[in-house]
Amino acid sequence: MSWQAYVDTSLVGTGHLDKAAIFNSEGTSVWASSAGFTVAPKEIEEIITAYNDKGDSTGVKQVQSNGLHVAGERFVVLRADERSLYGRKAS
């Protein structure tokens, strides 16, 4: 299965997500994305930084305090660990 098929079928196709993108861990290459969903290089860098952040002494990552920007929209990060970032669109 290609990365594009994975985005279309296994992620967005479930109905649990509206949009998705997959890019490399360096943030230099977008491997697949939903139609019309564009994540800017600066936003990809922000996501990579959030994953690499080990958190403060209590384990809270900076992204949990500051939020995250994706496709020009701000998201509140509800949970952040070494595997995943969970958020919702900020109001």
PDB file of C-alpha atoms in Angstrom:
ATOM      1  CA  MET A   1       0.000   0.000   0.000  1.00  0.00           C
ATOM      2  CA  SER A   2       1.334   3.431  -0.895  1.00  0.00           C
ATOM      3  CA  TRP A   3       1.423   6.270   1.633  1.00  0.00           C
ATOM      4  CA  GLN A   4      -1.256   8.066  -0.401  1.00  0.00           C
ATOM      5  CA  ALA A   5      -3.535   5.025  -0.258  1.00  0.00           C
ATOM      6  CA  TYR A   6      -2.903   4.794   3.481  1.00  0.00           C
ATOM      7  CA  VAL A   7      -3.959   8.433   3.968  1.00  0.00           C
ATOM      8  CA  ASP A   8      -7.030   8.044   1.760  1.00  0.00           C
ATOM      9  CA  THR A   9      -8.207   4.645   3.008  1.00  0.00           C
ATOM     10  CA  SER A  10      -6.813   3.882   6.449  1.00  0.00           C
ATOM     11  CA  LEU A  11      -6.888   7.401   7.894  1.00  0.00           C
ATOM     12  CA  VAL A  12      -9.458   9.647   6.202  1.00  0.00           C
ATOM     13  CA  GLY A  13     -11.469   6.676   4.937  1.00  0.00           C
ATOM     14  CA  THR A  14     -12.339   5.658   8.506  1.00  0.00           C
ATOM     15  CA  GLY A  15     -14.400   8.804   8.983  1.00  0.00           C
ATOM     16  CA  HIS A  16     -12.489   9.633  12.186  1.00  0.00           C
ATOM     17  CA  LEU A  17     -10.335  12.245  10.408  1.00  0.00           C
ATOM     18  CA  ASP A  18     -11.169  14.955   7.907  1.00  0.00           C
ATOM     19  CA  LYS A  19      -7.629  15.484   6.625  1.00  0.00           C
ATOM     20  CA  ALA A  20      -4.224  13.883   6.986  1.00  0.00           C
ATOM     21  CA  ALA A  21      -0.639  14.229   5.837  1.00  0.00           C
ATOM     22  CA  ILE A  22       2.461  12.074   6.188  1.00  0.00           C
ATOM     23  CA  PHE A  23       5.956  13.531   5.965  1.00  0.00           C
ATOM     24  CA  ASN A  24       9.444  12.356   6.870  1.00  0.00           C
ATOM     25  CA  SER A  25      10.865  12.845  10.366  1.00  0.00           C
ATOM     26  CA  GLU A  26      13.219  15.584   9.160  1.00  0.00           C
ATOM     27  CA  GLY A  27      10.293  17.557   7.728  1.00  0.00           C
ATOM     28  CA  THR A  28      11.912  17.841   4.312  1.00  0.00           C
ATOM     29  CA  SER A  29       9.492  15.732   2.278  1.00  0.00           C
ATOM     30  CA  VAL A  30       5.702  15.328   2.249  1.00  0.00           C
ATOM     31  CA  TRP A  31       4.957  11.713   1.347  1.00  0.00           C
ATOM     32  CA  ALA A  32       1.150  11.948   1.111  1.00  0.00           C
ATOM     33  CA  SER A  33      -1.707  14.283   1.980  1.00  0.00           C
ATOM     34  CA  SER A  34      -5.439  14.673   1.625  1.00  0.00           C
ATOM     35  CA  ALA A  35      -6.652  16.563  -1.418  1.00  0.00           C
ATOM     36  CA  GLY A  36      -6.407  20.303  -0.799  1.00  0.00           C
ATOM     37  CA  PHE A  37      -4.634  19.846   2.557  1.00  0.00           C
ATOM     38  CA  THR A  38      -1.359  21.741   2.548  1.00  0.00           C
ATOM     39  CA  VAL A  39       0.957  21.873   5.528  1.00  0.00           C
ATOM     40  CA  ALA A  40       3.513  24.686   5.193  1.00  0.00           C
ATOM     41  CA  PRO A  41       7.223  23.967   5.805  1.00  0.00           C
ATOM     42  CA  LYS A  42       7.168  26.147   8.947  1.00  0.00           C
ATOM     43  CA  GLU A  43       4.196  24.160  10.273  1.00  0.00           C
ATOM     44  CA  ILE A  44       5.980  20.869   9.573  1.00  0.00           C
ATOM     45  CA  GLU A  45       8.979  22.212  11.496  1.00  0.00           C
ATOM     46  CA  GLU A  46       6.648  23.075  14.392  1.00  0.00           C
ATOM     47  CA  ILE A  47       5.309  19.493  14.415  1.00  0.00           C
ATOM     48  CA  ILE A  48       8.819  17.975  14.277  1.00  0.00           C
ATOM     49  CA  THR A  49       9.889  20.218  17.177  1.00  0.00           C
ATOM     50  CA  ALA A  50       6.863  19.078  19.199  1.00  0.00           C
ATOM     51  CA  TYR A  51       7.780  15.414  18.708  1.00  0.00           C
ATOM     52  CA  ASN A  52      11.424  16.006  19.637  1.00  0.00           C
ATOM     53  CA  ASP A  53      10.573  17.979  22.790  1.00  0.00           C
ATOM     54  CA  LYS A  54      11.170  15.764  25.841  1.00  0.00           C
ATOM     55  CA  GLY A  55       9.045  18.008  28.055  1.00  0.00           C
ATOM     56  CA  ASP A  56       9.747  19.796  31.294  1.00  0.00           C
ATOM     57  CA  SER A  57      10.382  18.132  34.664  1.00  0.00           C
ATOM     58  CA  THR A  58       6.701  17.132  34.854  1.00  0.00           C
ATOM     59  CA  GLY A  59       6.636  15.785  31.288  1.00  0.00           C
ATOM     60  CA  VAL A  60       4.624  18.654  29.797  1.00  0.00           C
ATOM     61  CA  LYS A  61       5.779  19.578  26.306  1.00  0.00           C
ATOM     62  CA  GLN A  62       5.868  23.200  25.158  1.00  0.00           C
ATOM     63  CA  VAL A  63       3.338  22.438  22.414  1.00  0.00           C
ATOM     64  CA  GLN A  64       0.793  21.610  25.122  1.00  0.00           C
ATOM     65  CA  SER A  65       1.113  25.177  26.417  1.00  0.00           C
ATOM     66  CA  ASN A  66       1.444  26.995  23.084  1.00  0.00           C
ATOM     67  CA  GLY A  67      -0.644  24.923  20.685  1.00  0.00           C
ATOM     68  CA  LEU A  68       0.177  23.968  17.129  1.00  0.00           C
ATOM     69  CA  HIS A  69      -0.490  25.410  13.671  1.00  0.00           C
ATOM     70  CA  VAL A  70      -1.489  23.151  10.786  1.00  0.00           C
ATOM     71  CA  ALA A  71      -2.722  24.280   7.367  1.00  0.00           C
ATOM     72  CA  GLY A  72      -3.004  27.849   8.637  1.00  0.00           C
ATOM     73  CA  GLU A  73      -5.193  26.958  11.628  1.00  0.00           C
ATOM     74  CA  ARG A  74      -4.335  26.882  15.337  1.00  0.00           C
ATOM     75  CA  PHE A  75      -4.887  23.714  17.333  1.00  0.00           C
ATOM     76  CA  VAL A  76      -4.954  23.189  21.089  1.00  0.00           C
ATOM     77  CA  VAL A  77      -2.845  20.124  21.922  1.00  0.00           C
ATOM     78  CA  LEU A  78      -4.638  17.838  24.359  1.00  0.00           C
ATOM     79  CA  ARG A  79      -2.021  15.108  24.521  1.00  0.00           C
ATOM     80  CA  ALA A  80       1.559  14.828  23.306  1.00  0.00           C
ATOM     81  CA  ASP A  81       3.888  11.855  23.634  1.00  0.00           C
ATOM     82  CA  GLU A  82       6.753  10.317  21.682  1.00  0.00           C
ATOM     83  CA  ARG A  83       4.342   8.694  19.179  1.00  0.00           C
ATOM     84  CA  SER A  84       1.370  11.016  18.805  1.00  0.00           C
ATOM     85  CA  LEU A  85      -0.006  14.532  19.046  1.00  0.00           C
ATOM     86  CA  TYR A  86      -3.711  14.896  19.745  1.00  0.00           C
ATOM     87  CA  GLY A  87      -5.467  18.200  19.395  1.00  0.00           C
ATOM     88  CA  ARG A  88      -8.594  20.038  18.463  1.00  0.00           C
ATOM     89  CA  LYS A  89      -9.144  23.153  16.468  1.00  0.00           C
ATOM     90  CA  ALA A  90      -8.870  26.229  18.675  1.00  0.00           C
ATOM     91  CA  SER A  91     -11.989  28.372  18.907  1.00  0.00           C
TER      92      SER A  91
END
